[in-house]
GROMACS .gro file of C-alpha atoms in nm:
model
  371
    1UNK     CA    1   0.002  -0.002  -0.005
    2UNK     CA    2   0.133   0.332  -0.052
    3UNK     CA    3   0.246   0.517   0.263
    4UNK     CA    4   0.255   0.788   0.067
    5UNK     CA    5  -0.069   0.940   0.019
    6UNK     CA    6  -0.236   0.682   0.293
    7UNK     CA    7  -0.035   0.987   0.529
    8UNK     CA    8  -0.158   1.247   0.259
    9UNK     CA    9  -0.518   1.133   0.301
   10UNK     CA   10  -0.478   1.083   0.699
   11UNK     CA   11  -0.351   1.453   0.714
   12UNK     CA   12  -0.636   1.486   0.505
   13UNK     CA   13  -0.886   1.323   0.745
   14UNK     CA   14  -0.670   1.536   1.102
   15UNK     CA   15  -0.818   1.791   0.947
   16UNK     CA   16  -1.151   1.756   0.856
   17UNK     CA   17  -1.208   1.589   1.165
   18UNK     CA   18  -1.055   1.919   1.339
   19UNK     CA   19  -1.291   2.150   1.128
   20UNK     CA   20  -1.613   1.958   1.233
   21UNK     CA   21  -1.520   1.836   1.603
   22UNK     CA   22  -1.502   1.494   1.612
   23UNK     CA   23  -1.272   1.187   1.731
   24UNK     CA   24  -1.260   0.973   1.362
   25UNK     CA   25  -1.456   0.832   1.051
   26UNK     CA   26  -1.653   0.512   0.984
   27UNK     CA   27  -1.657   0.487   0.630
   28UNK     CA   28  -1.867   0.173   0.500
   29UNK     CA   29  -1.940   0.367   0.128
   30UNK     CA   30  -1.775   0.254  -0.140
   31UNK     CA   31  -1.648   0.518  -0.289
   32UNK     CA   32  -1.461   0.554   0.038
   33UNK     CA   33  -1.355   0.248   0.155
   34UNK     CA   34  -1.164   0.281  -0.170
   35UNK     CA   35  -1.035   0.590  -0.176
   36UNK     CA   36  -0.885   0.599   0.241
   37UNK     CA   37  -0.713   0.275   0.126
   38UNK     CA   38  -0.548   0.358  -0.201
   39UNK     CA   39  -0.789   0.124  -0.406
   40UNK     CA   40  -0.922  -0.169  -0.235
   41UNK     CA   41  -1.246  -0.310  -0.253
   42UNK     CA   42  -1.484  -0.351  -0.004
   43UNK     CA   43  -1.820  -0.424  -0.189
   44UNK     CA   44  -2.044  -0.743  -0.288
   45UNK     CA   45  -2.345  -0.633  -0.397
   46UNK     CA   46  -2.330  -0.444  -0.766
   47UNK     CA   47  -2.640  -0.166  -0.654
   48UNK     CA   48  -2.494  -0.061  -0.287
   49UNK     CA   49  -2.344   0.191  -0.241
   50UNK     CA   50  -2.263   0.051   0.090
   51UNK     CA   51  -1.994  -0.184   0.133
   52UNK     CA   52  -1.930  -0.522   0.365
   53UNK     CA   53  -1.689  -0.369   0.526
   54UNK     CA   54  -1.597  -0.056   0.738
   55UNK     CA   55  -1.278   0.136   0.787
   56UNK     CA   56  -1.233   0.311   1.153
   57UNK     CA   57  -1.041   0.615   1.092
   58UNK     CA   58  -0.882   0.698   1.398
   59UNK     CA   59  -0.557   0.783   1.597
   60UNK     CA   60  -0.360   0.839   1.296
   61UNK     CA   61  -0.390   0.433   1.180
   62UNK     CA   62  -0.690   0.280   0.980
   63UNK     CA   63  -0.872  -0.063   1.169
   64UNK     CA   64  -1.105  -0.319   0.900
   65UNK     CA   65  -1.420  -0.380   1.151
   66UNK     CA   66  -1.665  -0.655   0.922
   67UNK     CA   67  -1.821  -0.965   1.006
   68UNK     CA   68  -1.668  -1.296   0.951
   69UNK     CA   69  -1.805  -1.398   0.612
   70UNK     CA   70  -1.538  -1.041   0.531
   71UNK     CA   71  -1.349  -1.131   0.722
   72UNK     CA   72  -1.126  -1.419   0.543
   73UNK     CA   73  -1.088  -1.211   0.234
   74UNK     CA   74  -1.020  -0.934   0.423
   75UNK     CA   75  -0.766  -1.032   0.550
   76UNK     CA   76  -0.601  -1.273   0.289
   77UNK     CA   77  -0.647  -1.069  -0.050
   78UNK     CA   78  -0.799  -0.728  -0.014
   79UNK     CA   79  -0.630  -0.592   0.255
   80UNK     CA   80  -0.286  -0.870   0.270
   81UNK     CA   81   0.036  -0.675   0.293
   82UNK     CA   82  -0.187  -0.325   0.435
   83UNK     CA   83  -0.078  -0.336   0.788
   84UNK     CA   84  -0.411  -0.265   0.818
   85UNK     CA   85  -0.560  -0.490   1.094
   86UNK     CA   86  -0.893  -0.613   1.041
   87UNK     CA   87  -1.094  -0.672   1.457
   88UNK     CA   88  -1.435  -0.925   1.270
   89UNK     CA   89  -1.798  -0.916   1.473
   90UNK     CA   90  -2.053  -1.192   1.455
   91UNK     CA   91  -2.245  -1.176   1.142
   92UNK     CA   92  -2.545  -1.385   1.365
   93UNK     CA   93  -2.542  -1.198   1.679
   94UNK     CA   94  -2.622  -0.856   1.701
   95UNK     CA   95  -2.564  -0.776   2.048
   96UNK     CA   96  -2.289  -0.954   2.039
   97UNK     CA   97  -2.161  -0.813   1.690
   98UNK     CA   98  -2.261  -0.451   1.944
   99UNK     CA   99  -2.040  -0.413   2.199
  100UNK     CA  100  -1.730  -0.577   1.948
  101UNK     CA  101  -1.759  -0.242   1.757
  102UNK     CA  102  -1.890   0.049   2.042
  103UNK     CA  103  -1.492  -0.130   2.229
  104UNK     CA  104  -1.287  -0.025   1.900
  105UNK     CA  105  -1.500   0.267   1.896
  106UNK     CA  106  -1.417   0.293   2.263
  107UNK     CA  107  -1.636   0.588   2.363
  108UNK     CA  108  -1.507   0.812   2.109
  109UNK     CA  109  -1.739   1.098   1.880
  110UNK     CA  110  -1.717   0.883   1.529
  111UNK     CA  111  -1.890   1.014   1.194
  112UNK     CA  112  -1.945   0.772   0.965
  113UNK     CA  113  -2.103   0.732   0.598
  114UNK     CA  114  -2.405   0.512   0.630
  115UNK     CA  115  -2.732   0.499   0.874
  116UNK     CA  116  -2.609   0.612   1.181
  117UNK     CA  117  -2.784   0.358   1.465
  118UNK     CA  118  -2.553   0.081   1.268
  119UNK     CA  119  -2.588  -0.203   1.508
  120UNK     CA  120  -2.728   0.014   1.777
  121UNK     CA  121  -2.519   0.195   1.810
  122UNK     CA  122  -2.553   0.670   1.804
  123UNK     CA  123  -2.297   0.768   1.634
  124UNK     CA  124  -2.318   1.097   1.397
  125UNK     CA  125  -2.398   1.127   1.037
  126UNK     CA  126  -2.099   1.194   0.839
  127UNK     CA  127  -2.105   1.564   0.698
  128UNK     CA  128  -2.175   1.609   0.334
  129UNK     CA  129  -1.870   1.844   0.265
  130UNK     CA  130  -1.606   1.517   0.343
  131UNK     CA  131  -1.665   1.406  -0.089
  132UNK     CA  132  -1.374   1.759  -0.134
  133UNK     CA  133  -1.106   1.626   0.018
  134UNK     CA  134  -1.059   1.331  -0.223
  135UNK     CA  135  -1.122   1.577  -0.500
  136UNK     CA  136  -0.800   1.649  -0.520
  137UNK     CA  137  -0.573   1.380  -0.667
  138UNK     CA  138  -0.229   1.245  -0.493
  139UNK     CA  139  -0.002   1.093  -0.752
  140UNK     CA  140  -0.044   0.733  -0.644
  141UNK     CA  141  -0.387   0.831  -0.778
  142UNK     CA  142  -0.351   0.974  -1.091
  143UNK     CA  143  -0.194   0.651  -1.179
  144UNK     CA  144  -0.441   0.444  -1.051
  145UNK     CA  145  -0.619   0.655  -1.287
  146UNK     CA  146  -0.473   0.721  -1.599
  147UNK     CA  147  -0.403   0.320  -1.606
  148UNK     CA  148  -0.826   0.245  -1.538
  149UNK     CA  149  -0.925   0.487  -1.804
  150UNK     CA  150  -0.696   0.360  -2.029
  151UNK     CA  151  -0.854  -0.050  -2.001
  152UNK     CA  152  -1.169   0.199  -2.038
  153UNK     CA  153  -1.138   0.356  -2.336
  154UNK     CA  154  -0.963   0.056  -2.509
  155UNK     CA  155  -1.270  -0.161  -2.420
  156UNK     CA  156  -1.553   0.037  -2.554
  157UNK     CA  157  -1.304   0.085  -2.846
  158UNK     CA  158  -1.295  -0.323  -2.882
  159UNK     CA  159  -1.692  -0.384  -2.797
  160UNK     CA  160  -1.738  -0.079  -3.138
  161UNK     CA  161  -1.558  -0.324  -3.331
  162UNK     CA  162  -1.687  -0.635  -3.236
  163UNK     CA  163  -2.105  -0.542  -3.262
  164UNK     CA  164  -2.281  -0.620  -3.582
  165UNK     CA  165  -2.636  -0.491  -3.807
  166UNK     CA  166  -2.901  -0.706  -3.636
  167UNK     CA  167  -2.675  -0.725  -3.334
  168UNK     CA  168  -2.981  -0.569  -2.974
  169UNK     CA  169  -2.898  -0.286  -2.794
  170UNK     CA  170  -2.881  -0.569  -2.477
  171UNK     CA  171  -2.663  -0.767  -2.756
  172UNK     CA  172  -2.475  -0.421  -2.779
  173UNK     CA  173  -2.449  -0.395  -2.375
  174UNK     CA  174  -2.345  -0.740  -2.343
  175UNK     CA  175  -2.059  -0.682  -2.623
  176UNK     CA  176  -1.946  -0.358  -2.396
  177UNK     CA  177  -1.961  -0.498  -2.008
  178UNK     CA  178  -1.748  -0.795  -2.087
  179UNK     CA  179  -1.467  -0.594  -2.295
  180UNK     CA  180  -1.492  -0.416  -1.984
  181UNK     CA  181  -1.463  -0.681  -1.683
  182UNK     CA  182  -1.178  -0.785  -1.935
  183UNK     CA  183  -1.001  -0.558  -1.892
  184UNK     CA  184  -1.005  -0.572  -1.540
  185UNK     CA  185  -1.267  -0.317  -1.471
  186UNK     CA  186  -1.637  -0.268  -1.288
  187UNK     CA  187  -1.948  -0.174  -1.458
  188UNK     CA  188  -2.111   0.086  -1.289
  189UNK     CA  189  -2.299   0.266  -1.598
  190UNK     CA  190  -2.389   0.056  -1.900
  191UNK     CA  191  -2.565   0.304  -2.217
  192UNK     CA  192  -2.713   0.196  -2.501
  193UNK     CA  193  -2.811   0.365  -2.785
  194UNK     CA  194  -2.939   0.251  -3.232
  195UNK     CA  195  -3.056   0.381  -3.529
  196UNK     CA  196  -3.318   0.616  -3.423
  197UNK     CA  197  -3.280   0.626  -3.001
  198UNK     CA  198  -2.935   0.778  -3.037
  199UNK     CA  199  -3.120   1.121  -3.172
  200UNK     CA  200  -3.403   1.051  -2.907
  201UNK     CA  201  -3.299   1.010  -2.545
  202UNK     CA  202  -2.959   1.099  -2.427
  203UNK     CA  203  -2.953   0.816  -2.125
  204UNK     CA  204  -3.015   0.587  -2.348
  205UNK     CA  205  -3.094   0.174  -2.076
  206UNK     CA  206  -3.086  -0.042  -2.358
  207UNK     CA  207  -3.385  -0.245  -2.503
  208UNK     CA  208  -3.397  -0.539  -2.757
  209UNK     CA  209  -3.442  -0.352  -3.038
  210UNK     CA  210  -3.165  -0.424  -3.285
  211UNK     CA  211  -2.943  -0.168  -3.458
  212UNK     CA  212  -2.883  -0.134  -3.845
  213UNK     CA  213  -2.665   0.176  -3.910
  214UNK     CA  214  -2.547   0.368  -3.617
  215UNK     CA  215  -2.486   0.269  -3.199
  216UNK     CA  216  -2.397   0.497  -2.979
  217UNK     CA  217  -2.214   0.337  -2.636
  218UNK     CA  218  -2.137   0.457  -2.355
  219UNK     CA  219  -1.972   0.354  -2.026
  220UNK     CA  220  -1.887   0.400  -1.671
  221UNK     CA  221  -1.578   0.181  -1.568
  222UNK     CA  222  -1.442   0.175  -1.248
  223UNK     CA  223  -1.112   0.069  -1.156
  224UNK     CA  224  -0.990   0.123  -0.771
  225UNK     CA  225  -1.169   0.343  -0.678
  226UNK     CA  226  -1.150   0.558  -0.977
  227UNK     CA  227  -1.439   0.578  -1.227
  228UNK     CA  228  -1.365   0.671  -1.565
  229UNK     CA  229  -1.644   0.812  -1.802
  230UNK     CA  230  -1.622   0.775  -2.155
  231UNK     CA  231  -1.877   0.781  -2.462
  232UNK     CA  232  -1.791   0.541  -2.861
  233UNK     CA  233  -2.005   0.661  -3.153
  234UNK     CA  234  -2.013   0.362  -3.467
  235UNK     CA  235  -2.110   0.413  -3.740
  236UNK     CA  236  -2.197   0.122  -4.047
  237UNK     CA  237  -2.161   0.287  -4.409
  238UNK     CA  238  -2.087   0.611  -4.517
  239UNK     CA  239  -2.094   0.845  -4.283
  240UNK     CA  240  -2.433   1.136  -4.371
  241UNK     CA  241  -2.359   1.437  -4.342
  242UNK     CA  242  -2.571   1.646  -4.074
  243UNK     CA  243  -2.398   1.366  -3.891
  244UNK     CA  244  -2.135   1.450  -3.956
  245UNK     CA  245  -2.215   1.848  -3.881
  246UNK     CA  246  -2.366   1.774  -3.585
  247UNK     CA  247  -2.109   1.623  -3.484
  248UNK     CA  248  -1.764   1.830  -3.539
  249UNK     CA  249  -2.042   2.101  -3.310
  250UNK     CA  250  -2.016   1.857  -2.971
  251UNK     CA  251  -1.700   1.821  -3.069
  252UNK     CA  252  -1.626   2.273  -3.089
  253UNK     CA  253  -1.797   2.200  -2.798
  254UNK     CA  254  -1.662   1.912  -2.574
  255UNK     CA  255  -1.293   2.105  -2.687
  256UNK     CA  256  -1.462   2.464  -2.551
  257UNK     CA  257  -1.462   2.277  -2.257
  258UNK     CA  258  -1.250   2.094  -2.204
  259UNK     CA  259  -1.003   2.375  -2.237
  260UNK     CA  260  -1.109   2.577  -2.035
  261UNK     CA  261  -1.079   2.378  -1.708
  262UNK     CA  262  -0.852   2.563  -1.566
  263UNK     CA  263  -0.800   2.594  -1.148
  264UNK     CA  264  -0.941   2.838  -1.016
  265UNK     CA  265  -1.218   2.928  -1.203
  266UNK     CA  266  -1.628   2.750  -1.140
  267UNK     CA  267  -1.796   2.526  -1.202
  268UNK     CA  268  -2.089   2.834  -1.325
  269UNK     CA  269  -1.816   2.941  -1.508
  270UNK     CA  270  -1.778   2.703  -1.669
  271UNK     CA  271  -2.121   2.630  -1.733
  272UNK     CA  272  -2.158   2.987  -1.902
  273UNK     CA  273  -1.850   2.871  -2.134
  274UNK     CA  274  -2.030   2.583  -2.226
  275UNK     CA  275  -2.396   2.722  -2.301
  276UNK     CA  276  -2.202   3.013  -2.532
  277UNK     CA  277  -1.998   2.732  -2.708
  278UNK     CA  278  -2.390   2.659  -2.831
  279UNK     CA  279  -2.387   2.930  -2.895
  280UNK     CA  280  -2.080   2.930  -3.118
  281UNK     CA  281  -2.201   2.693  -3.261
  282UNK     CA  282  -2.558   2.687  -3.378
  283UNK     CA  283  -2.686   2.444  -3.109
  284UNK     CA  284  -2.809   2.730  -2.890
  285UNK     CA  285  -3.028   2.573  -2.583
  286UNK     CA  286  -2.883   2.237  -2.645
  287UNK     CA  287  -2.793   2.206  -2.313
  288UNK     CA  288  -3.105   2.196  -2.203
  289UNK     CA  289  -3.172   1.827  -2.261
  290UNK     CA  290  -2.869   1.697  -2.031
  291UNK     CA  291  -2.691   1.773  -1.782
  292UNK     CA  292  -2.277   1.860  -1.927
  293UNK     CA  293  -2.131   1.670  -1.652
  294UNK     CA  294  -1.781   1.800  -1.395
  295UNK     CA  295  -1.626   1.682  -1.165
  296UNK     CA  296  -1.580   1.317  -1.109
  297UNK     CA  297  -1.323   1.097  -0.904
  298UNK     CA  298  -1.403   0.836  -0.690
  299UNK     CA  299  -1.875   0.887  -0.808
  300UNK     CA  300  -1.946   0.870  -1.218
  301UNK     CA  301  -1.932   1.321  -1.079
  302UNK     CA  302  -1.848   1.425  -0.760
  303UNK     CA  303  -2.023   1.736  -0.824
  304UNK     CA  304  -2.245   1.826  -1.180
  305UNK     CA  305  -2.159   2.242  -1.314
  306UNK     CA  306  -2.489   2.381  -1.346
  307UNK     CA  307  -2.527   2.780  -1.383
  308UNK     CA  308  -2.475   2.870  -1.073
  309UNK     CA  309  -2.282   2.648  -0.940
  310UNK     CA  310  -2.010   2.834  -0.689
  311UNK     CA  311  -1.757   2.569  -0.669
  312UNK     CA  312  -1.429   2.554  -0.795
  313UNK     CA  313  -1.144   2.403  -1.015
  314UNK     CA  314  -0.896   2.204  -0.828
  315UNK     CA  315  -0.552   2.125  -1.022
  316UNK     CA  316  -0.478   1.746  -0.945
  317UNK     CA  317  -0.857   1.709  -1.001
  318UNK     CA  318  -1.134   1.503  -1.275
  319UNK     CA  319  -1.353   1.630  -1.482
  320UNK     CA  320  -1.565   1.421  -1.739
  321UNK     CA  321  -1.798   1.700  -1.966
  322UNK     CA  322  -2.033   1.483  -2.197
  323UNK     CA  323  -2.193   1.778  -2.387
  324UNK     CA  324  -2.428   1.617  -2.702
  325UNK     CA  325  -2.708   1.766  -2.935
  326UNK     CA  326  -2.955   1.540  -3.081
  327UNK     CA  327  -2.852   1.218  -3.248
  328UNK     CA  328  -2.411   1.272  -3.102
  329UNK     CA  329  -2.227   1.332  -2.786
  330UNK     CA  330  -1.844   1.324  -2.706
  331UNK     CA  331  -1.703   1.254  -2.372
  332UNK     CA  332  -1.418   1.155  -2.173
  333UNK     CA  333  -1.180   1.188  -1.888
  334UNK     CA  334  -0.966   1.410  -1.819
  335UNK     CA  335  -0.721   1.540  -1.534
  336UNK     CA  336  -0.619   1.925  -1.458
  337UNK     CA  337  -0.287   1.965  -1.438
  338UNK     CA  338  -0.021   2.233  -1.494
  339UNK     CA  339   0.013   2.264  -1.876
  340UNK     CA  340  -0.372   2.219  -1.961
  341UNK     CA  341  -0.601   1.931  -1.975
  342UNK     CA  342  -0.465   1.520  -2.018
  343UNK     CA  343  -0.697   1.238  -2.135
  344UNK     CA  344  -0.725   0.962  -1.952
  345UNK     CA  345  -0.941   0.805  -2.142
  346UNK     CA  346  -0.672   0.809  -2.463
  347UNK     CA  347  -0.871   0.681  -2.818
  348UNK     CA  348  -0.613   0.427  -2.967
  349UNK     CA  349  -0.408   0.496  -3.245
  350UNK     CA  350  -0.696   0.340  -3.528
  351UNK     CA  351  -0.912   0.554  -3.413
  352UNK     CA  352  -1.098   0.863  -3.667
  353UNK     CA  353  -1.017   1.138  -3.432
  354UNK     CA  354  -1.216   1.513  -3.442
  355UNK     CA  355  -0.989   1.818  -3.470
  356UNK     CA  356  -1.221   2.069  -3.215
  357UNK     CA  357  -1.213   2.442  -3.216
  358UNK     CA  358  -1.301   2.734  -3.003
  359UNK     CA  359  -1.146   3.063  -2.899
  360UNK     CA  360  -0.970   2.875  -2.628
  361UNK     CA  361  -0.798   2.672  -2.867
  362UNK     CA  362  -0.822   2.251  -3.108
  363UNK     CA  363  -0.830   1.943  -2.867
  364UNK     CA  364  -0.814   1.630  -3.063
  365UNK     CA  365  -1.177   1.453  -2.977
  366UNK     CA  366  -1.289   1.110  -3.108
  367UNK     CA  367  -1.449   1.057  -3.385
  368UNK     CA  368  -1.769   0.862  -3.496
  369UNK     CA  369  -1.616   0.441  -3.592
  370UNK     CA  370  -1.673   0.436  -3.989
  371UNK     CA  371  -1.667   0.086  -4.082
   0.00000   0.00000   0.00000
């Protein structure tokens, strides 16, 4: 486990607890567990935000608490070599579990990120500003994010090359899911639209509709707790001129907002950039039909950009902007760096690109794959 990373996070937690007059934190949610343990995993059920093991952060150290079902895996796999002690309690005896956890907490004032009466204990709710201490990524997190983003882009682009006309959206989603899993990633969001559904719906969950000529694939994939967000489009046969025009426009919007994402600016200011870019490209008001993205990291979106947002952009923070125009979309995950944004979901060498252009400059964006 990266000791420098853990030390930096313990310092952030110490400052956070000092501000809120807490003695420590009890972190059960999957994203918080992954953050504090440098990417370890406490999940079993895919649909639950809470994990099956919690990390107690107090007195400058980490302690894992879980029941006897999960303790062997936590000790032997997830937390092996980390130096984190695993304290277990009986899964079938609530009273005994409560006594065991209370003994470890030892009367300290703790905040928890799940139900505050956990196991009958009276704990403080985790203050909502806790997520902010996750936003600026450490060097070790950046390396893990680069790897996860690279694998995410490879998975979705592989899927685009494997699907065929006649496949249903369910078929396409299955191919995408398989490719994500083959890369050792966990799919968080898997959206697919075929043909006219690309134009009609901005959040198209897969259906039994067959794809004939055109498909949009969207994936949010998790690696070591960090989520990479990515959209790719594939068209069978010559690309219609109107679709090419719309895609150039959305790539222009995407380039403008990404190149404008610099530390100190607010999400509200970036939203104004997006609004102007749509208008400049002949699609004024199109932003009203879908959210435009925002910061990302240990959540698919840590904060969505809105016109009134005063949340400021930080150095080493990840963003996923996703401008869309009916029939097309552009989305990658990027990292705010001193010299500009770094694309964490880079397109493959054989993927077509489009020069996204705006007053902020030029940025290569993903084109539509023509097969």
